[in-house]
Amino acid sequence: MTVDTLNTTATATVVRVAHGEGWLTVCDRALLTPGRGVAVLLPDGGQAALFMDRAGAVHAIGNRDPFTGAYVLARGLLGSAGGRPFVASPLLKQRFDLATGACLDDEEVAVPVYPVRVD
């Protein structure tokens, strides 16, 4: 699954994350800070980590660090490898690709990716 960022113009204001059969409105785009993440509580009790990268694209992945079980990825540091944005876990520093959820440090591990729409 890949992240689908739509309508990321300056007039876009609402960020939605795909969940279940529809789109969940999670916040106003103006509340996101490039390079920083926020945690989003999902209706099923799960969590997503929402990020705006420095280019202005919005991404959402699972917030649970699969190596520790802690819900901390939203507090991770953003970076890029080979032109692709990632977040590094604040605990053990494993890096997760924001587009695919794949762990860049252990190919057998990944986190969920949620499609994102900015309307």
PDB file of C-alpha atoms in Angstrom:
ATOM      1  CA  MET A   1       0.000   0.000   0.000  1.00  0.00           C
ATOM      2  CA  THR A   2       1.307   3.461  -0.778  1.00  0.00           C
ATOM      3  CA  VAL A   3       0.493   6.859   0.610  1.00  0.00           C
ATOM      4  CA  ASP A   4      -1.752   8.888  -1.683  1.00  0.00           C
ATOM      5  CA  THR A   5      -1.337  12.596  -0.984  1.00  0.00           C
ATOM      6  CA  LEU A   6      -3.877  14.663  -2.892  1.00  0.00           C
ATOM      7  CA  ASN A   7      -4.502  18.393  -3.194  1.00  0.00           C
ATOM      8  CA  THR A   8      -1.563  19.607  -1.109  1.00  0.00           C
ATOM      9  CA  THR A   9      -1.946  23.224  -2.169  1.00  0.00           C
ATOM     10  CA  ALA A  10      -1.928  26.136   0.254  1.00  0.00           C
ATOM     11  CA  THR A  11      -5.758  26.179   0.160  1.00  0.00           C
ATOM     12  CA  ALA A  12      -6.025  22.587   1.400  1.00  0.00           C
ATOM     13  CA  THR A  13      -6.967  22.497   5.057  1.00  0.00           C
ATOM     14  CA  VAL A  14      -8.301  19.136   6.203  1.00  0.00           C
ATOM     15  CA  VAL A  15      -6.180  15.999   6.601  1.00  0.00           C
ATOM     16  CA  ARG A  16      -7.989  12.659   6.262  1.00  0.00           C
ATOM     17  CA  VAL A  17      -6.627   9.157   6.853  1.00  0.00           C
ATOM     18  CA  ALA A  18      -8.116   6.052   5.240  1.00  0.00           C
ATOM     19  CA  HIS A  19      -9.590   3.791   7.861  1.00  0.00           C
ATOM     20  CA  GLY A  20     -12.034   0.955   7.426  1.00  0.00           C
ATOM     21  CA  GLU A  21     -14.389   1.699   4.544  1.00  0.00           C
ATOM     22  CA  GLY A  22     -13.932   5.465   4.537  1.00  0.00           C
ATOM     23  CA  TRP A  23     -11.869   8.507   5.398  1.00  0.00           C
ATOM     24  CA  LEU A  24     -11.325   9.730   8.948  1.00  0.00           C
ATOM     25  CA  THR A  25     -10.833  13.477   9.371  1.00  0.00           C
ATOM     26  CA  VAL A  26      -7.884  13.850  11.758  1.00  0.00           C
ATOM     27  CA  CYS A  27      -6.814  17.506  11.827  1.00  0.00           C
ATOM     28  CA  ASP A  28      -6.426  20.803  10.059  1.00  0.00           C
ATOM     29  CA  ARG A  29      -3.300  20.825   7.864  1.00  0.00           C
ATOM     30  CA  ALA A  30      -2.223  24.131   9.412  1.00  0.00           C
ATOM     31  CA  LEU A  31      -1.697  22.324  12.726  1.00  0.00           C
ATOM     32  CA  LEU A  32       1.055  20.118  11.274  1.00  0.00           C
ATOM     33  CA  THR A  33       4.666  21.251  11.542  1.00  0.00           C
ATOM     34  CA  PRO A  34       7.104  20.085   8.861  1.00  0.00           C
ATOM     35  CA  GLY A  35       9.553  17.581  10.308  1.00  0.00           C
ATOM     36  CA  ARG A  36       7.430  16.747  13.367  1.00  0.00           C
ATOM     37  CA  GLY A  37       4.852  14.050  13.952  1.00  0.00           C
ATOM     38  CA  VAL A  38       1.564  13.778  15.828  1.00  0.00           C
ATOM     39  CA  ALA A  39      -0.241  10.708  17.110  1.00  0.00           C
ATOM     40  CA  VAL A  40      -3.785  10.018  15.909  1.00  0.00           C
ATOM     41  CA  LEU A  41      -6.192   7.785  17.821  1.00  0.00           C
ATOM     42  CA  LEU A  42      -8.178   5.622  15.395  1.00  0.00           C
ATOM     43  CA  PRO A  43     -11.794   4.517  15.986  1.00  0.00           C
ATOM     44  CA  ASP A  44     -10.733   0.880  16.522  1.00  0.00           C
ATOM     45  CA  GLY A  45      -8.346   1.918  19.324  1.00  0.00           C
ATOM     46  CA  GLY A  46      -5.224   1.727  17.154  1.00  0.00           C
ATOM     47  CA  GLN A  47      -2.895   4.636  16.544  1.00  0.00           C
ATOM     48  CA  ALA A  48      -1.354   6.274  13.511  1.00  0.00           C
ATOM     49  CA  ALA A  49       1.654   8.585  13.372  1.00  0.00           C
ATOM     50  CA  LEU A  50       0.986  11.547  11.087  1.00  0.00           C
ATOM     51  CA  PHE A  51       3.857  13.523   9.551  1.00  0.00           C
ATOM     52  CA  MET A  52       4.312  16.440   7.192  1.00  0.00           C
ATOM     53  CA  ASP A  53       7.726  16.215   5.543  1.00  0.00           C
ATOM     54  CA  ARG A  54       9.772  19.289   4.687  1.00  0.00           C
ATOM     55  CA  ALA A  55       8.415  19.183   1.109  1.00  0.00           C
ATOM     56  CA  GLY A  56       4.860  19.534   2.493  1.00  0.00           C
ATOM     57  CA  ALA A  57       3.674  15.983   1.771  1.00  0.00           C
ATOM     58  CA  VAL A  58       1.603  14.346   4.517  1.00  0.00           C
ATOM     59  CA  HIS A  59       2.205  10.695   5.508  1.00  0.00           C
ATOM     60  CA  ALA A  60       0.601   8.317   8.012  1.00  0.00           C
ATOM     61  CA  ILE A  61       2.045   5.075   9.374  1.00  0.00           C
ATOM     62  CA  GLY A  62       1.298   2.934  12.404  1.00  0.00           C
ATOM     63  CA  ASN A  63       2.483   4.608  15.617  1.00  0.00           C
ATOM     64  CA  ARG A  64       3.566   1.353  17.303  1.00  0.00           C
ATOM     65  CA  ASP A  65       7.300   0.609  17.221  1.00  0.00           C
ATOM     66  CA  PRO A  66       7.396  -3.114  16.352  1.00  0.00           C
ATOM     67  CA  PHE A  67      10.750  -3.566  18.097  1.00  0.00           C
ATOM     68  CA  THR A  68       9.621  -2.328  21.530  1.00  0.00           C
ATOM     69  CA  GLY A  69       5.820  -2.381  21.357  1.00  0.00           C
ATOM     70  CA  ALA A  70       5.700   1.274  22.465  1.00  0.00           C
ATOM     71  CA  TYR A  71       3.453   3.761  20.666  1.00  0.00           C
ATOM     72  CA  VAL A  72       6.197   6.313  19.950  1.00  0.00           C
ATOM     73  CA  LEU A  73       6.876   6.630  16.213  1.00  0.00           C
ATOM     74  CA  ALA A  74       5.076  10.008  16.082  1.00  0.00           C
ATOM     75  CA  ARG A  75       7.905  11.321  18.291  1.00  0.00           C
ATOM     76  CA  GLY A  76      10.618  10.060  15.942  1.00  0.00           C
ATOM     77  CA  LEU A  77      13.043  12.076  13.866  1.00  0.00           C
ATOM     78  CA  LEU A  78      12.374  12.549  10.147  1.00  0.00           C
ATOM     79  CA  GLY A  79      15.102  12.081   7.588  1.00  0.00           C
ATOM     80  CA  SER A  80      15.576  10.770   4.075  1.00  0.00           C
ATOM     81  CA  ALA A  81      17.498   7.916   2.492  1.00  0.00           C
ATOM     82  CA  GLY A  82      17.879   7.750  -1.268  1.00  0.00           C
ATOM     83  CA  GLY A  83      15.390  10.604  -1.599  1.00  0.00           C
ATOM     84  CA  ARG A  84      12.688   8.754   0.349  1.00  0.00           C
ATOM     85  CA  PRO A  85      11.416  10.144   3.670  1.00  0.00           C
ATOM     86  CA  PHE A  86      11.641   8.003   6.805  1.00  0.00           C
ATOM     87  CA  VAL A  87      11.078   8.300  10.532  1.00  0.00           C
ATOM     88  CA  ALA A  88      13.617   6.960  13.013  1.00  0.00           C
ATOM     89  CA  SER A  89      12.141   5.482  16.164  1.00  0.00           C
ATOM     90  CA  PRO A  90      13.028   7.596  19.211  1.00  0.00           C
ATOM     91  CA  LEU A  91      13.822   4.439  21.205  1.00  0.00           C
ATOM     92  CA  LEU A  92      16.111   2.103  19.266  1.00  0.00           C
ATOM     93  CA  LYS A  93      16.542   4.308  16.146  1.00  0.00           C
ATOM     94  CA  GLN A  94      15.263   1.851  13.517  1.00  0.00           C
ATOM     95  CA  ARG A  95      14.133   3.752  10.403  1.00  0.00           C
ATOM     96  CA  PHE A  96      10.730   3.260   8.759  1.00  0.00           C
ATOM     97  CA  ASP A  97       9.981   4.368   5.194  1.00  0.00           C
ATOM     98  CA  LEU A  98       6.995   6.738   5.296  1.00  0.00           C
ATOM     99  CA  ALA A  99       5.726   5.592   1.879  1.00  0.00           C
ATOM    100  CA  THR A 100       5.905   1.824   2.367  1.00  0.00           C
ATOM    101  CA  GLY A 101       6.227   1.262   6.136  1.00  0.00           C
ATOM    102  CA  ALA A 102       9.253  -0.979   5.529  1.00  0.00           C
ATOM    103  CA  CYS A 103      12.003  -0.944   8.123  1.00  0.00           C
ATOM    104  CA  LEU A 104      15.186   0.220   6.445  1.00  0.00           C
ATOM    105  CA  ASP A 105      17.282  -1.593   9.046  1.00  0.00           C
ATOM    106  CA  ASP A 106      15.518  -4.979   9.074  1.00  0.00           C
ATOM    107  CA  GLU A 107      13.801  -6.090   5.850  1.00  0.00           C
ATOM    108  CA  GLU A 108      11.562  -8.549   7.730  1.00  0.00           C
ATOM    109  CA  VAL A 109       9.835  -5.793   9.735  1.00  0.00           C
ATOM    110  CA  ALA A 110       7.298  -3.164   8.653  1.00  0.00           C
ATOM    111  CA  VAL A 111       4.590  -0.930  10.099  1.00  0.00           C
ATOM    112  CA  PRO A 112       1.156  -0.274   8.567  1.00  0.00           C
ATOM    113  CA  VAL A 113       0.781   2.606   6.097  1.00  0.00           C
ATOM    114  CA  TYR A 114      -2.430   4.618   5.893  1.00  0.00           C
ATOM    115  CA  PRO A 115      -3.379   6.456   2.700  1.00  0.00           C
ATOM    116  CA  VAL A 116      -3.719  10.200   3.332  1.00  0.00           C
ATOM    117  CA  ARG A 117      -5.872  12.825   1.629  1.00  0.00           C
ATOM    118  CA  VAL A 118      -5.556  16.561   2.091  1.00  0.00           C
ATOM    119  CA  ASP A 119      -8.774  18.337   1.021  1.00  0.00           C
TER     120      ASP A 119
END
